[in-house]
């Protein structure tokens, strides 16, 4: 019996070996006319989702135009940055890679990207540079440019249009109006406003940055030290706390809620207002219907001065040690150029990085109006999402301190923030 | 007497309730995943959540199974798991036999060293293994995963085998030799057939480890053609949000092979564990 079992196992193994060797990667002996570049991404080009469809088209057009083939390394989005550092340090990098902008400085500290200045100087004139929405801020480290945004993710206030209309409400422009609208929505039995606090998926900075900057403060000082414990930060924390304990607009459970749960709750129609990124707009519309969603700028301290939107996104960069830097540069140039950006906006539903894209008829259509609205918001009040090398520690500290402040009606916000600032500064000093 | 009997009954009921509670705790996440996998997105997100699907929805399973990559992930996991099981069992059988039957210098020390190696977590080994794979030109190959998985689990299985070998009387092998078998032949023809329980236990342990392993599979492979199932499941956690329906459907599908094997071999598995570790040591 045992012998038979072993024989069966060996038989299966032999069968599978033949498959393994047959399907293994074979080094082509034929000389390639144009190089094949390796692109590290978290999206599978050509698949069903809007962004993946768009990438399929972009790569197809790039290859048709340049003859350069693109092979993809696909990995979960949260693993892109650590795997990039590892691959560069082992001398086995891809030719082009996505780099999360919030991890950009960490990547630069690990010295994993090559400067693009020589390519830019050779290929870009001033008009091309001016076409980028945030040219001076994007992918710049110590005066040199290392990466280009592929798309932007600004945040905005998402509201349930049907509930607002039913209650005869208009989008709030100031935080005072926000409280009034929230109370009116709550009185009708809704959870008026939900925000993600749980450190299990720390994203508090996404909405804290615009709220603090809208009050005239800064999350970090120019020197990279904590600035969130100052007046604007304290006011923001106290305001969020008042939404739970004074106004009953947000449930106490918000202190334990994760980002994905907030999106899910809003998509399921259980919440009336959230602050959310542009990248999840299509997902929410698919769940609730376009007719039930409205967007507004994040309210400010005054009706005439809304808070800025913090702008995040994914960069494209060339890792050090890339085997085909020239072809990789051609790829970045194409992907962030007008043709590809129009595809990424129209098919992928993303917010473009070029001003010239806005001239396309698409932005005058109903479908493109949302993207145009986001670009306008970003263009007039956009602030790049902060991404210090200690981003993950900062984000986690902010979530933990906010959770502590919200968990108790009598919490001492000043003290909590001062302690967090001290911890953060010691992290910065130790690096 | 009566009081003692009722006391025993209460204790038994208590024990059963405790076990029942334990089973519920263990099964609840699985059943909730199964429940979620059979709902459309609108029902998954509805509040309050429904205990059972309003109508059985197979769309999530169809979605997952219609993806070429997902089928490829399953195949890759199957290949890596099968070879890891074979390699681990072969090495462990020989090593366990040698440790149980032969005396050699520093045997105890070597066996302890083998076990001590397991105390170093996989995470600590990820970076060195990555560099090793690049140096050996085994990066992004099945062979690297098979070697890594086997290396991590072989110490435990070797100990399991050694313990069980010790329970087999040497007289059986001596009798085989009198009947004309050499050591090699008596090992395969006489001893190994008796080793069915620890072999099955070792196979099941190795299989579940290799089938579920994530961090090495993520780090030591790169191309989509080489990704395994646990890495594939992570693709349902997107920056758009979690795709609950496909994720739970894929998770349920990924459990099925392990479940079938375990149910098929559970008798030997338990026997292998109890005889090998408790009875034999």
XYZ file of C-alpha atoms in Angstrom:
712
model
C 0.000 0.000 0.000
C 2.795 2.371 1.080
C 4.867 1.506 -1.927
C 1.911 2.102 -4.211
C 1.319 5.489 -2.585
C 4.958 6.446 -3.096
C 4.831 5.244 -6.702
C 1.701 7.306 -7.346
C 3.367 10.390 -5.829
C 6.488 9.918 -7.886
C 4.359 9.415 -11.008
C 2.539 12.679 -10.399
C 5.845 14.371 -9.710
C 7.291 13.143 -13.016
C 4.220 14.292 -14.903
C 4.396 17.688 -13.282
C 8.141 17.966 -13.878
C 7.545 17.609 -17.579
C 5.004 20.409 -17.302
C 7.341 22.552 -15.223
C 10.194 22.228 -17.660
C 7.911 22.679 -20.620
C 6.415 25.849 -19.212
C 9.583 27.239 -17.695
C 10.935 30.486 -18.969
C 13.218 29.915 -21.900
C 15.967 32.332 -22.651
C 15.537 33.423 -26.198
C 18.588 32.773 -28.285
C 17.377 35.150 -30.927
C 18.767 38.610 -30.794
C 16.037 41.115 -29.954
C 15.663 44.133 -32.167
C 14.235 46.393 -29.471
C 14.691 45.766 -25.762
C 12.029 44.334 -23.538
C 11.649 46.380 -20.391
C 10.409 45.021 -17.085
C 7.694 47.129 -15.483
C 6.899 46.595 -11.811
C 3.245 47.311 -11.138
C 0.255 46.273 -9.061
C -2.130 46.347 -12.015
C -2.515 43.631 -14.621
C -2.617 45.397 -17.995
C -5.595 44.416 -20.079
C -7.731 43.027 -17.281
C -11.308 44.100 -16.621
C -10.945 46.965 -14.143
C -10.855 50.480 -15.651
C -7.211 51.181 -14.765
C -6.030 47.777 -15.975
C -7.909 48.199 -19.254
C -6.248 51.591 -19.656
C -2.792 50.165 -18.963
C -3.412 47.471 -21.557
C -4.094 50.154 -24.156
C -1.194 52.366 -23.069
C 1.338 49.541 -23.305
C -0.061 48.382 -26.625
C 0.300 51.871 -28.110
C 3.732 52.347 -26.591
C 4.993 49.121 -28.145
C 3.405 49.942 -31.480
C 5.065 53.344 -31.466
C 8.524 52.475 -30.172
C 8.930 48.742 -30.759
C 9.899 48.368 -27.103
C 8.122 45.446 -25.480
C 6.934 45.611 -21.890
C 6.989 42.673 -19.510
C 5.181 43.185 -16.224
C 6.047 42.159 -12.668
C 2.767 42.277 -10.856
C 2.584 42.305 -7.099
C 0.130 43.391 -4.391
C 0.140 47.201 -4.190
C 1.265 47.266 -0.571
C 4.398 45.275 -1.485
C 5.612 47.440 -4.345
C 7.872 49.696 -2.267
C 9.627 47.114 -0.072
C 10.137 44.815 -3.047
C 11.586 47.674 -5.077
C 14.183 48.432 -2.403
C 15.043 44.744 -2.093
C 15.396 44.215 -5.825
C 17.669 47.246 -6.268
C 19.882 46.271 -3.365
C 20.278 42.757 -4.713
C 21.158 44.049 -8.196
C 18.023 42.602 -9.725
C 15.751 45.618 -10.315
C 12.969 46.069 -12.837
C 13.497 48.734 -15.526
C 10.549 50.895 -14.496
C 8.533 50.754 -11.315
C 5.580 52.294 -9.643
C 6.614 54.128 -6.478
C 3.974 55.226 -4.025
C 4.445 58.951 -3.606
C 4.091 58.719 0.157
C 7.054 56.350 0.124
C 9.066 58.416 -2.334
C 11.386 59.970 0.264
C 11.951 56.605 1.908
C 12.874 55.206 -1.502
C 15.249 58.122 -2.040
C 16.846 57.587 1.331
C 17.439 53.989 0.277
C 18.908 55.399 -2.944
C 16.863 53.177 -5.233
C 15.912 55.566 -8.049
C 18.091 57.162 -10.690
C 17.922 60.852 -11.516
C 15.953 61.715 -14.633
C 17.490 65.182 -15.051
C 19.727 64.258 -18.008
C 16.822 62.765 -19.921
C 14.640 65.751 -19.087
C 17.242 68.233 -20.201
C 17.680 66.382 -23.478
C 14.007 65.756 -24.294
C 11.835 68.343 -22.542
C 11.431 71.992 -23.375
C 9.854 74.541 -21.046
C 6.378 74.187 -22.517
C 6.386 70.472 -21.819
C 7.512 71.061 -18.248
C 4.841 73.707 -17.763
C 2.219 71.268 -18.939
C 2.616 69.206 -15.749
C 0.246 70.283 -12.981
C 2.755 70.011 -10.136
C 6.105 69.913 -11.953
C 8.161 71.532 -9.191
C 6.822 69.312 -6.405
C 6.530 65.945 -8.103
C 9.261 63.378 -7.536
C 11.848 66.004 -6.635
C 14.604 65.219 -4.144
C 17.449 67.603 -3.333
C 16.741 69.618 -6.459
C 16.764 66.675 -8.878
C 13.797 64.939 -10.436
C 13.548 61.196 -9.874
C 9.952 60.326 -10.628
C 6.778 61.403 -12.413
C 3.265 61.010 -11.162
C 1.193 58.760 -13.390
C -2.046 60.105 -11.945
C -3.214 62.111 -8.969
C -5.506 61.201 -6.121
C -6.975 64.360 -4.620
C -9.474 64.039 -1.775
C -12.873 65.690 -1.527
C -16.054 65.656 0.505
C -18.393 62.974 -0.865
C -22.059 63.366 -0.052
C -25.256 61.434 -0.645
C -27.064 63.703 -3.063
C -30.440 62.010 -2.532
C -30.313 62.498 1.240
C -29.127 66.072 0.914
C -31.888 66.938 -1.527
C -34.523 65.213 0.567
C -33.506 67.334 3.551
C -33.243 70.472 1.409
C -29.532 70.845 2.184
C -26.666 72.280 0.201
C -23.029 71.286 0.277
C -21.328 72.833 3.314
C -18.557 75.343 2.614
C -17.376 75.968 6.167
C -17.069 73.717 9.190
C -19.962 75.567 10.838
C -22.153 74.769 7.850
C -20.822 71.223 7.950
C -22.072 70.819 11.521
C -25.489 72.210 10.589
C -25.777 69.865 7.607
C -24.548 66.966 9.731
C -27.117 67.624 12.427
C -29.908 67.826 9.869
C -28.823 64.506 8.338
C -28.491 62.880 11.767
C -31.963 63.985 12.756
C -33.265 61.889 9.861
C -31.646 58.780 11.277
C -28.469 58.769 9.207
C -24.872 58.432 10.255
C -23.989 61.887 9.004
C -20.195 61.657 8.830
C -17.762 58.784 9.197
C -13.998 58.917 9.166
C -11.318 56.257 9.500
C -9.321 56.311 12.697
C -8.198 52.726 13.311
C -4.396 52.354 13.379
C -4.959 48.893 11.865
C -5.166 50.663 8.492
C -3.762 54.096 9.239
C -5.013 56.728 6.797
C -5.869 59.584 9.151
C -3.331 61.869 7.475
C -5.375 61.823 4.270
C -8.056 63.987 5.896
C -6.074 65.497 8.765
C -3.620 67.212 6.423
C -6.288 69.281 4.594
C -8.133 69.973 7.857
C -4.981 71.183 9.617
C -3.715 73.152 6.603
C -7.191 74.627 6.141
C -6.829 76.049 9.656
C -3.520 77.598 8.727
C -1.299 74.973 10.324
C 1.122 72.326 9.118
C 1.383 68.651 9.984
C 5.169 68.937 9.817
C 7.409 71.960 10.117
C 9.878 72.991 7.414
C 12.548 71.128 9.372
C 10.496 67.927 9.183
C 9.587 67.968 12.879
C 6.067 67.636 14.311
C 3.833 70.615 13.704
C 0.504 68.891 14.277
C 0.539 69.592 18.045
C 0.216 73.315 17.425
C -3.000 75.334 17.419
C -4.426 74.144 14.079
C -3.838 70.486 14.975
C -5.416 70.880 18.397
C -8.427 72.640 16.863
C -8.815 69.894 14.283
C -8.729 67.127 16.887
C -11.170 69.029 19.119
C -13.470 69.587 16.162
C -13.485 65.885 15.272
C -14.138 65.049 18.913
C -17.052 67.501 19.022
C -18.640 65.727 16.049
C -19.065 62.697 18.308
C -19.689 64.120 21.771
C -21.247 67.554 21.151
C -23.087 67.263 17.868
C -23.820 63.528 17.527
C -22.877 63.659 13.851
C -20.377 60.797 13.982
C -20.752 57.590 15.993
C -18.305 56.811 18.776
C -17.397 53.628 16.897
C -15.642 55.764 14.293
C -12.615 55.579 16.594
C -12.183 51.913 15.683
C -13.165 52.026 12.021
C -10.748 51.278 9.197
C -10.463 53.130 5.911
C -11.884 50.289 3.794
C -14.823 50.023 6.197
C -15.595 53.711 5.736
C -15.661 53.311 1.954
C -17.764 50.161 2.267
C -20.218 51.870 4.640
C -20.608 54.845 2.321
C -20.920 52.587 -0.737
C -23.607 50.598 1.063
C -25.617 53.763 1.695
C -25.159 53.667 5.471
C -23.376 57.016 5.758
C -24.226 60.439 4.357
C -20.787 62.116 4.141
C -17.158 61.005 3.986
C -13.856 62.509 2.897
C -12.544 60.195 0.184
C -9.984 60.046 -2.605
C -10.780 60.432 -6.300
C -9.481 56.907 -6.965
C -12.504 55.338 -5.283
C -15.080 57.494 -7.051
C -15.922 54.893 -9.709
C -16.260 52.144 -7.125
C -18.684 54.255 -5.090
C -20.655 55.290 -8.170
C -20.948 51.650 -9.209
C -22.456 50.853 -5.815
C -24.715 53.887 -5.283
C -25.383 55.276 -8.747
C -24.001 58.529 -10.108
C -27.286 60.319 -9.463
C -26.916 59.759 -5.716
C -23.420 61.205 -5.290
C -22.281 64.776 -5.060
C -18.836 66.179 -4.412
C -17.687 69.337 -2.711
C -14.454 70.916 -1.624
C -13.461 70.093 1.910
C -14.994 72.818 4.096
C -12.784 75.464 5.653
C -12.915 77.788 8.614
C -14.648 80.374 6.442
C -17.207 79.975 3.630
C -14.916 81.786 1.250
C -11.894 79.645 2.020
C -12.318 75.901 1.647
C -9.596 73.590 2.920
C -7.012 72.451 0.370
C -7.136 68.987 -1.071
C -4.146 66.804 -0.324
C -2.916 65.147 -3.479
C -1.440 61.673 -3.450
C -0.845 59.168 -6.234
C 1.595 56.764 -7.798
C 4.888 57.744 -9.378
C 6.839 56.102 -12.145
C 10.591 55.936 -11.672
C 13.638 54.138 -13.044
C 15.348 51.989 -10.411
C 19.115 52.164 -10.123
C 20.695 49.302 -12.020
C 17.952 49.222 -14.646
C 19.248 47.245 -17.638
C 17.467 49.478 -20.149
C 17.304 53.009 -18.709
C 16.886 54.615 -22.125
C 13.904 52.433 -23.025
C 12.539 52.897 -19.498
C 12.699 56.672 -19.944
C 10.832 56.369 -23.252
C 8.183 54.434 -21.368
C 7.812 57.068 -18.645
C 7.769 59.826 -21.234
C 4.995 58.075 -23.118
C 2.950 57.092 -20.038
C 2.966 60.655 -18.692
C 2.438 62.170 -22.134
C -0.800 63.524 -23.539
C -1.917 60.431 -25.482
C -1.485 58.011 -22.570
C -2.876 60.456 -20.012
C -6.056 60.856 -22.039
C -6.429 57.071 -22.121
C -5.753 56.827 -18.388
C -8.388 59.455 -17.681
C -11.044 58.274 -20.121
C -10.658 54.529 -19.756
C -9.055 54.331 -16.330
C -11.096 57.027 -14.634
C -7.950 58.625 -13.171
C -7.041 62.250 -12.584
C -4.449 63.332 -15.189
C -1.117 64.983 -14.471
C -1.095 67.237 -17.562
C -2.936 70.488 -18.092
C -3.142 69.916 -21.848
C -5.287 66.838 -21.293
C -8.038 69.135 -20.065
C -8.470 70.460 -23.603
C -9.867 67.108 -24.647
C -13.585 67.044 -25.428
C -13.990 64.358 -22.782
C -13.834 66.935 -20.002
C -16.808 68.715 -21.451
C -18.875 65.536 -21.328
C -20.927 64.582 -18.274
C -18.618 61.653 -17.573
C -15.471 63.720 -17.738
C -16.861 66.575 -15.680
C -15.915 64.890 -12.400
C -12.282 64.484 -13.434
C -12.312 68.114 -14.554
C -13.767 69.163 -11.207
C -11.009 67.341 -9.319
C -8.324 68.898 -11.525
C -9.791 72.342 -10.930
C -9.856 71.794 -7.146
C -6.294 70.519 -7.244
C -5.107 73.297 -9.478
C -6.507 76.022 -7.252
C -6.024 74.464 -3.810
C -3.876 71.372 -4.204
C -1.220 70.453 -1.704
C 0.921 67.353 -2.228
C 0.280 64.759 0.450
C 3.165 64.778 2.875
C 5.431 61.760 2.610
C 8.459 62.018 4.882
C 10.797 59.004 5.137
C 9.036 58.305 8.435
C 5.606 58.417 6.784
C 4.338 55.103 8.112
C 5.330 55.947 11.705
C 3.793 59.422 11.409
C 0.547 58.103 9.971
C 0.297 55.459 12.659
C 1.059 57.957 15.422
C -1.633 60.301 14.125
C -4.184 57.478 14.033
C -3.258 56.306 17.525
C -3.394 59.807 18.998
C -6.710 60.557 17.299
C -8.120 57.279 18.564
C -7.017 58.168 22.080
C -8.570 61.623 21.809
C -11.873 60.288 20.487
C -12.228 57.357 22.851
C -12.978 59.500 25.885
C -15.179 62.585 26.103
C -12.830 64.036 28.727
C -9.580 63.342 26.891
C -6.916 66.036 27.016
C -6.232 66.748 23.331
C -3.299 69.133 23.946
C -1.538 66.582 26.115
C -2.170 63.714 23.698
C -0.820 65.693 20.753
C 2.182 66.959 22.694
C 3.104 63.390 23.610
C 2.686 62.254 20.001
C 4.830 65.145 18.798
C 7.543 64.205 21.265
C 7.460 60.595 20.081
C 7.548 61.613 16.437
C 10.439 64.011 16.924
C 12.439 61.335 18.682
C 11.809 59.006 15.706
C 13.023 61.720 13.333
C 16.097 62.393 15.495
C 17.001 58.740 15.641
C 17.164 58.438 11.843
C -23.106 7.055 43.994
C -25.968 8.939 42.356
C -24.408 12.283 43.247
C -21.124 11.164 41.713
C -22.896 10.058 38.529
C -24.674 13.406 38.134
C -21.396 15.158 38.831
C -19.776 13.165 35.999
C -22.667 13.995 33.659
C -22.344 17.710 34.417
C -18.596 17.539 33.839
C -19.180 15.765 30.533
C -21.770 18.320 29.427
C -19.382 21.095 30.441
C -16.601 19.515 28.418
C -18.839 19.161 25.400
C -20.046 22.732 25.692
C -16.454 23.891 25.899
C -15.554 21.868 22.812
C -18.649 23.143 21.026
C -17.646 26.719 21.828
C -14.172 26.006 20.526
C -15.562 24.522 17.295
C -17.825 27.553 16.821
C -14.885 29.935 17.310
C -12.794 27.964 14.820
C -15.561 27.569 12.244
C -17.163 31.013 12.470
C -14.684 32.867 10.199
C -14.810 30.041 7.667
C -18.612 29.955 7.636
C -18.809 33.740 7.405
C -16.414 33.673 4.444
C -18.503 30.990 2.785
C -21.618 33.065 3.454
C -20.014 36.216 2.019
C -18.715 34.396 -1.036
C -22.281 33.454 -1.948
C -23.617 37.039 -1.870
C -23.507 39.828 -4.448
C -21.644 43.016 -3.458
C -24.830 44.918 -2.627
C -25.803 42.253 -0.093
C -22.271 41.957 1.298
C -22.268 45.672 2.104
C -25.855 45.826 3.374
C -26.537 46.730 6.971
C -27.510 44.963 9.139
C -25.648 42.061 7.518
C -27.743 39.085 6.485
C -27.045 35.805 8.210
C -27.698 33.788 5.039
C -27.608 34.882 1.393
C -31.072 35.985 0.210
C -30.355 33.949 -2.927
C -27.299 31.816 -3.630
C -25.044 33.917 -5.866
C -22.256 32.084 -7.685
C -20.965 35.139 -9.521
C -17.947 35.498 -7.241
C -16.834 31.918 -7.911
C -17.404 32.281 -11.648
C -15.473 35.556 -11.603
C -12.517 33.992 -9.800
C -12.406 30.751 -11.757
C -12.696 32.520 -15.086
C -9.461 34.408 -14.405
C -6.523 32.745 -16.125
C -4.111 34.012 -13.488
C -6.089 32.442 -10.686
C -6.009 29.032 -12.337
C -2.288 29.533 -12.858
C -1.844 30.401 -9.158
C -3.587 27.163 -8.191
C -1.373 25.157 -10.541
C 1.789 26.831 -9.230
C 0.787 26.152 -5.642
C 0.048 22.530 -6.520
C 3.443 22.069 -8.183
C 5.408 23.710 -5.392
C 3.468 21.884 -2.694
C 3.795 18.448 -4.286
C 7.549 18.706 -4.791
C 8.045 20.187 -1.329
C 6.184 17.234 0.188
C 8.227 14.694 -1.780
C 11.569 16.317 -1.005
C 10.758 16.856 2.665
C 9.572 13.293 3.150
C 12.585 11.788 1.410
C 15.113 13.814 3.378
C 13.269 13.393 6.665
C 12.875 9.650 6.228
C 16.601 9.157 5.704
C 17.644 11.654 8.363
C 15.137 10.332 10.871
C 16.202 6.740 10.221
C 19.877 7.593 10.627
C 19.190 9.435 13.868
C 17.093 6.603 15.258
C 19.252 3.656 14.210
C 22.856 4.803 14.082
C 25.215 6.302 16.580
C 27.575 8.942 15.301
C 29.588 11.701 16.983
C 27.588 14.697 18.280
C 24.299 13.102 17.236
C 22.281 14.703 20.046
C 23.886 18.065 19.383
C 23.156 17.877 15.650
C 19.551 16.928 16.260
C 19.155 19.846 18.669
C 20.866 22.159 16.220
C 18.413 21.018 13.573
C 15.535 21.896 15.862
C 17.111 25.167 16.976
C 17.211 26.298 13.351
C 13.436 26.341 13.419
C 13.515 29.031 16.091
C 14.804 31.490 13.481
C 11.665 32.818 11.906
C 11.054 32.858 8.195
C 11.048 36.644 8.156
C 14.653 36.743 9.303
C 15.581 34.502 6.409
C 13.706 36.285 3.665
C 16.453 38.738 2.668
C 19.357 36.215 2.779
C 17.247 33.760 0.785
C 16.466 36.442 -1.768
C 20.153 37.193 -2.279
C 20.965 33.476 -2.370
C 18.306 32.903 -5.013
C 19.777 35.659 -7.172
C 23.319 34.308 -6.767
C 22.256 30.761 -7.596
C 20.150 32.003 -10.501
C 17.173 30.285 -8.928
C 15.153 33.479 -8.438
C 11.618 33.205 -9.796
C 11.746 29.416 -10.168
C 9.754 26.589 -8.657
C 12.964 24.970 -7.483
C 13.838 27.857 -5.164
C 10.445 27.750 -3.492
C 10.583 23.978 -3.147
C 14.049 24.115 -1.586
C 13.097 26.926 0.777
C 9.857 25.326 1.947
C 11.503 21.938 2.391
C 14.398 23.440 4.317
C 12.064 25.137 6.774
C 9.903 22.124 7.532
C 12.417 19.255 7.291
C 13.718 19.621 10.893
C 10.264 19.140 12.374
C 9.432 16.184 10.126
C 12.835 14.622 10.783
C 12.111 14.678 14.497
C 8.703 13.195 13.850
C 10.216 10.403 11.783
C 12.989 9.750 14.288
C 10.482 9.360 17.123
C 8.418 6.908 15.125
C 11.423 4.911 13.880
C 12.363 4.385 17.514
C 9.028 2.653 18.138
C 9.752 0.058 15.433
C 11.663 -2.894 16.892
C 15.087 -3.454 15.350
C 14.254 -7.155 15.388
C 11.955 -6.641 12.394
C 14.831 -5.384 10.287
C 17.106 -8.135 11.560
C 14.514 -10.722 10.549
C 14.350 -9.148 7.092
C 18.119 -9.348 6.804
C 18.063 -13.032 7.778
C 15.541 -13.483 4.944
C 18.091 -11.988 2.508
C 17.362 -8.243 2.499
C 20.203 -5.756 2.635
C 19.787 -2.537 4.669
C 18.440 -0.545 1.697
C 15.910 -3.195 0.806
C 14.771 -3.778 4.360
C 14.353 -0.021 4.757
C 12.064 0.302 1.763
C 10.311 -3.083 1.904
C 9.872 -3.521 5.627
C 10.331 -0.329 7.607
C 8.785 2.323 5.353
C 5.448 0.486 5.021
C 5.161 0.553 8.804
C 5.864 4.297 8.762
C 2.568 5.174 7.096
C 1.199 7.334 9.985
C 4.226 9.675 10.352
C 4.664 9.857 6.574
C 1.052 10.950 6.222
C 1.357 13.353 9.148
C 4.556 14.800 7.670
C 2.958 15.087 4.247
C -0.090 16.903 5.607
C 1.990 19.316 7.707
C 4.333 20.078 4.793
C 1.442 20.417 2.409
C -0.437 22.899 4.554
C 2.719 24.954 5.171
C 3.729 25.058 1.508
C 0.181 25.651 0.278
C -0.414 28.592 2.599
C 3.025 30.237 2.629
C 2.990 33.893 1.586
C 6.127 35.898 2.360
C 8.682 33.658 0.636
C 6.398 33.122 -2.332
C 6.049 36.868 -2.668
C 9.745 37.596 -2.342
C 11.300 34.728 -4.249
C 9.074 34.971 -7.303
C 8.447 37.869 -9.597
C 6.616 36.953 -12.789
C 2.876 36.391 -12.840
C 3.491 32.878 -14.175
C 5.272 31.929 -10.964
C 2.980 33.426 -8.337
C 1.285 31.061 -5.907
C -2.209 31.100 -4.455
C -1.552 33.023 -1.187
C 0.085 35.839 -3.172
C -2.803 35.715 -5.630
C -5.303 36.215 -2.804
C -3.574 39.476 -1.926
C -4.453 40.888 -5.325
C -8.053 41.122 -4.137
C -6.930 43.690 -1.536
C -6.618 46.603 -3.903
C -5.984 50.276 -3.313
C -9.584 50.739 -4.480
C -10.694 48.697 -1.456
C -11.222 45.062 -0.620
C -13.035 42.934 -3.196
C -14.882 40.950 -0.566
C -16.887 38.689 -2.873
C -14.008 37.417 -5.058
C -11.632 37.381 -2.079
C -13.840 35.118 0.021
C -14.677 32.908 -2.975
C -10.975 32.510 -3.762
C -10.204 31.810 -0.102
C -12.844 29.083 0.058
C -11.518 27.549 -3.160
C -8.000 27.618 -1.779
C -9.029 25.737 1.349
C -10.720 22.884 -0.501
C -7.624 20.859 -1.559
C -6.146 20.911 1.959
C -9.517 20.016 3.426
C -9.985 17.051 1.091
C -6.510 15.690 1.776
C -6.902 16.141 5.507
C -10.311 14.460 5.641
C -8.988 11.604 3.517
C -5.897 11.039 5.656
C -6.959 12.311 9.071
C -6.849 8.830 10.676
C -3.179 8.397 9.810
C -2.428 12.015 10.575
C -3.618 11.733 14.175
C -1.981 8.340 14.597
C 1.288 9.688 13.235
C 1.270 12.548 15.636
C 0.330 10.689 18.781
C 2.527 7.626 18.144
C 5.427 9.634 16.881
C 5.621 12.274 19.516
C 3.915 11.001 22.634
C 4.162 7.246 22.239
C 7.607 7.145 20.795
C 9.500 9.640 22.799
